[in-house]
Coordinates of N, CA and C in Angstrom, one line a residue:
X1264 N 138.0 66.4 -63.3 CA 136.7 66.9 -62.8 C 137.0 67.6 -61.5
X1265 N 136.5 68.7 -61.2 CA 136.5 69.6 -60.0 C 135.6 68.8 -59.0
X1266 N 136.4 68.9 -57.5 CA 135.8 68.4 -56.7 C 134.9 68.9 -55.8
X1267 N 133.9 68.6 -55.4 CA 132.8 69.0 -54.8 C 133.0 69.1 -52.9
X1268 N 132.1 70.0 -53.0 CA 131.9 70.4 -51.4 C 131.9 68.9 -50.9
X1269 N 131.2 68.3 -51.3 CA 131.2 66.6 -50.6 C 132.0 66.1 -50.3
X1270 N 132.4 65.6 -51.4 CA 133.6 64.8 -52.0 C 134.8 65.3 -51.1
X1271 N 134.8 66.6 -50.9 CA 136.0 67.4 -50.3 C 136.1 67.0 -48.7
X1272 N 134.5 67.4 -48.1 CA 134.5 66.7 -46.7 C 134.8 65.3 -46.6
X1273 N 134.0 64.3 -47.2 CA 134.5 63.2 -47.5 C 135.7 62.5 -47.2
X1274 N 136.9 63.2 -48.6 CA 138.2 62.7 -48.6 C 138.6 63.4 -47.1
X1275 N 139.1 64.2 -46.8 CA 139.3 65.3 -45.5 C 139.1 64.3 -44.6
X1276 N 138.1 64.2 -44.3 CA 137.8 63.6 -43.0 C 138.6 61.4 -42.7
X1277 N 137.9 61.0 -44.3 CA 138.9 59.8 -44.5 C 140.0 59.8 -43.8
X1278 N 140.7 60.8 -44.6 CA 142.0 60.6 -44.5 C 142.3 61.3 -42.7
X1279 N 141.6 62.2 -42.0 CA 141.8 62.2 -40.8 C 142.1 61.0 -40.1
X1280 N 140.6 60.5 -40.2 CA 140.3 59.3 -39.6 C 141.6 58.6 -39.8
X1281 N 142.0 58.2 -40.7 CA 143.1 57.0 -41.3 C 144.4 57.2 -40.5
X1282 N 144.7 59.0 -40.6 CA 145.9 59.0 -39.1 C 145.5 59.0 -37.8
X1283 N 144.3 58.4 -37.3 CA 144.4 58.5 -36.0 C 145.0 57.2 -35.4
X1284 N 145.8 57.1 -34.2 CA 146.8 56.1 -33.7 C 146.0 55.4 -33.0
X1285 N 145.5 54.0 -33.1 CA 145.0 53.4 -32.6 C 145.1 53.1 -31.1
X1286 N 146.3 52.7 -30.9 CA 147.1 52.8 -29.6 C 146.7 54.3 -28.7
X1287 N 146.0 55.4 -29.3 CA 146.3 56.6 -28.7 C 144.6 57.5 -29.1
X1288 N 143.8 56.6 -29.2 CA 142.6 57.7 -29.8 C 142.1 58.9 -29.1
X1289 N 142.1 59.9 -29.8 CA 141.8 61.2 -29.0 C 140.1 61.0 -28.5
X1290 N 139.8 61.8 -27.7 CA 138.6 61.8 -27.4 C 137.7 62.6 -28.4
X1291 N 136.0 62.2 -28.4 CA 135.4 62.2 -29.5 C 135.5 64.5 -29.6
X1292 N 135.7 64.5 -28.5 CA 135.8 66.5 -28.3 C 137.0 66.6 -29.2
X1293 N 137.9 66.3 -29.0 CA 139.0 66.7 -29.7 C 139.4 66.0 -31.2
X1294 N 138.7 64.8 -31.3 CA 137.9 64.6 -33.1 C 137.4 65.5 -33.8
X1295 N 136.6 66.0 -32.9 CA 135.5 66.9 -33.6 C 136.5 68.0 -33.3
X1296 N 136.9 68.5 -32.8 CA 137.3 70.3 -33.2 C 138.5 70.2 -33.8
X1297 N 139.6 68.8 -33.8 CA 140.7 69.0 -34.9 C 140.0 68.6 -36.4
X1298 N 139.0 67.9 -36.7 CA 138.1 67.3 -38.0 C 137.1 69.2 -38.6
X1299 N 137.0 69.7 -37.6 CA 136.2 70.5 -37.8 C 137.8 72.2 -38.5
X1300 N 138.6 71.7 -37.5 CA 139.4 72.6 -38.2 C 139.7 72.5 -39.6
X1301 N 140.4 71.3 -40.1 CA 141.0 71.1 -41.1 C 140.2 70.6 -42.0
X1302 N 138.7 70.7 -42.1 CA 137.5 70.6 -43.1 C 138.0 72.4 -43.5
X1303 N 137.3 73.0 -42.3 CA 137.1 74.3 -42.9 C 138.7 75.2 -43.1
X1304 N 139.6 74.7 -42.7 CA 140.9 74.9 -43.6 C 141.2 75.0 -44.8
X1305 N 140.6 73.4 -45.3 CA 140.3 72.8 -46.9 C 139.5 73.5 -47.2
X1306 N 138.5 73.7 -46.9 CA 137.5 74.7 -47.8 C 137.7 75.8 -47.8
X1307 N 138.2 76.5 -47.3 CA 139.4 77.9 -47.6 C 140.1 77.9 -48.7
X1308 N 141.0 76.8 -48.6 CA 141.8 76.4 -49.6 C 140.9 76.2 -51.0
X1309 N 139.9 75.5 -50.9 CA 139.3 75.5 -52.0 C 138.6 76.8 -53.0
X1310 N 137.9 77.4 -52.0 CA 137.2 78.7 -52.6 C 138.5 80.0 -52.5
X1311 N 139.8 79.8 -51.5 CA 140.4 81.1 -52.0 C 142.1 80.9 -52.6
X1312 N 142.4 79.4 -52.9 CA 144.0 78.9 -52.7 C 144.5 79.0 -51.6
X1313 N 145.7 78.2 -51.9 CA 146.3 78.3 -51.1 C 146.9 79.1 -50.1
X1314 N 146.9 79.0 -48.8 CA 147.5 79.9 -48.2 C 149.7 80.5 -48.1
X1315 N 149.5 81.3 -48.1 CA 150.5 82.0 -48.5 C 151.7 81.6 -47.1
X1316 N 152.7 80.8 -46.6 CA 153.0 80.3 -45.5 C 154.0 81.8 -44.8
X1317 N 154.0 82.9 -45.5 CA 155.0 83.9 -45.4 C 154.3 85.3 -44.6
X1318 N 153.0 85.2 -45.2 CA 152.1 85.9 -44.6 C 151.8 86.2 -42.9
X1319 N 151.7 86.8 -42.1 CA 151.7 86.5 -40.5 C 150.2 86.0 -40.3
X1320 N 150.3 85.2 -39.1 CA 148.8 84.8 -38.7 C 148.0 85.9 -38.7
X1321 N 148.0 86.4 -38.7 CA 146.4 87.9 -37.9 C 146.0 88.7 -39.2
X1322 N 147.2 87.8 -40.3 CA 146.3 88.7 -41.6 C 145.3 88.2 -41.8
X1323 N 144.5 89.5 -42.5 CA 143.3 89.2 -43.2 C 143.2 87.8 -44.1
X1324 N 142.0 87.7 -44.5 CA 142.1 86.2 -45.3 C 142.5 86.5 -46.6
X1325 N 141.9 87.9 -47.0 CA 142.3 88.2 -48.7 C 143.9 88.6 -48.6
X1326 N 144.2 88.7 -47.9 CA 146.0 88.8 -47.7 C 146.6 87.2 -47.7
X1327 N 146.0 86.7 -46.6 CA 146.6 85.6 -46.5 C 147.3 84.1 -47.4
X1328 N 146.5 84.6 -48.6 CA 146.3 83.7 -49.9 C 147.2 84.2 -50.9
X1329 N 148.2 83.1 -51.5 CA 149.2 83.3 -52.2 C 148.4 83.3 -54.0
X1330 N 147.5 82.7 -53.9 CA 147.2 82.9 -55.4 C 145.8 83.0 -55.6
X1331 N 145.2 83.5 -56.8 CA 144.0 83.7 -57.2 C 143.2 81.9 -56.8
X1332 N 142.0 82.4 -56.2 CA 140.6 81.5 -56.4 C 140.9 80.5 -57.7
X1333 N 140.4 79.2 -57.5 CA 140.2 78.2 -58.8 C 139.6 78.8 -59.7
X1334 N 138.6 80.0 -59.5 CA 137.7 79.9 -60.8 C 138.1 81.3 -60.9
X1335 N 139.9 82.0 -60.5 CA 140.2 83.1 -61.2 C 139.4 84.7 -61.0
X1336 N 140.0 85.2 -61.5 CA 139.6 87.0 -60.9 C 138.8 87.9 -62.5
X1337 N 137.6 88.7 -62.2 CA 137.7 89.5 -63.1 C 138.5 90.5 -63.4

């Protein structure tokens, strides 16, 4: 079953939460803008694949993607 915008934030965020070091918790500012990065990372990933690691940073986004969208190209 394909997973949903939800489900996506959801897991993402779980699993953030689950690595944060108790002994060491970031402040709720820096929660929120590393939680906010790596949502909309994941959902990148979702609507364009994976990102291409060979690519330079400052490419475009349609460059930056090593393979076709889940739901494929006409």
């Amino acid at each position: 079953m394909e997973q949903t915008y939800n489900s996506l934030i959801e897991t993402t965020t779980a699993d953030y939460l689950d690595g944060i070091d108790m002994d060491l918790i970031p402040s709720p500012t820096t929660i929120e803008a590393e939680l906010l990065d790596i949502v909309n990372r994941e959902i990148r990933i979702y609507n364009m694949g994976p990102e291409d690691p060979n690519v330079p940073a400052n490419a475009s986004l349609k460059d930056s993607n090593c393979s076709e969208p889940p739901w494929g190209t006409n």
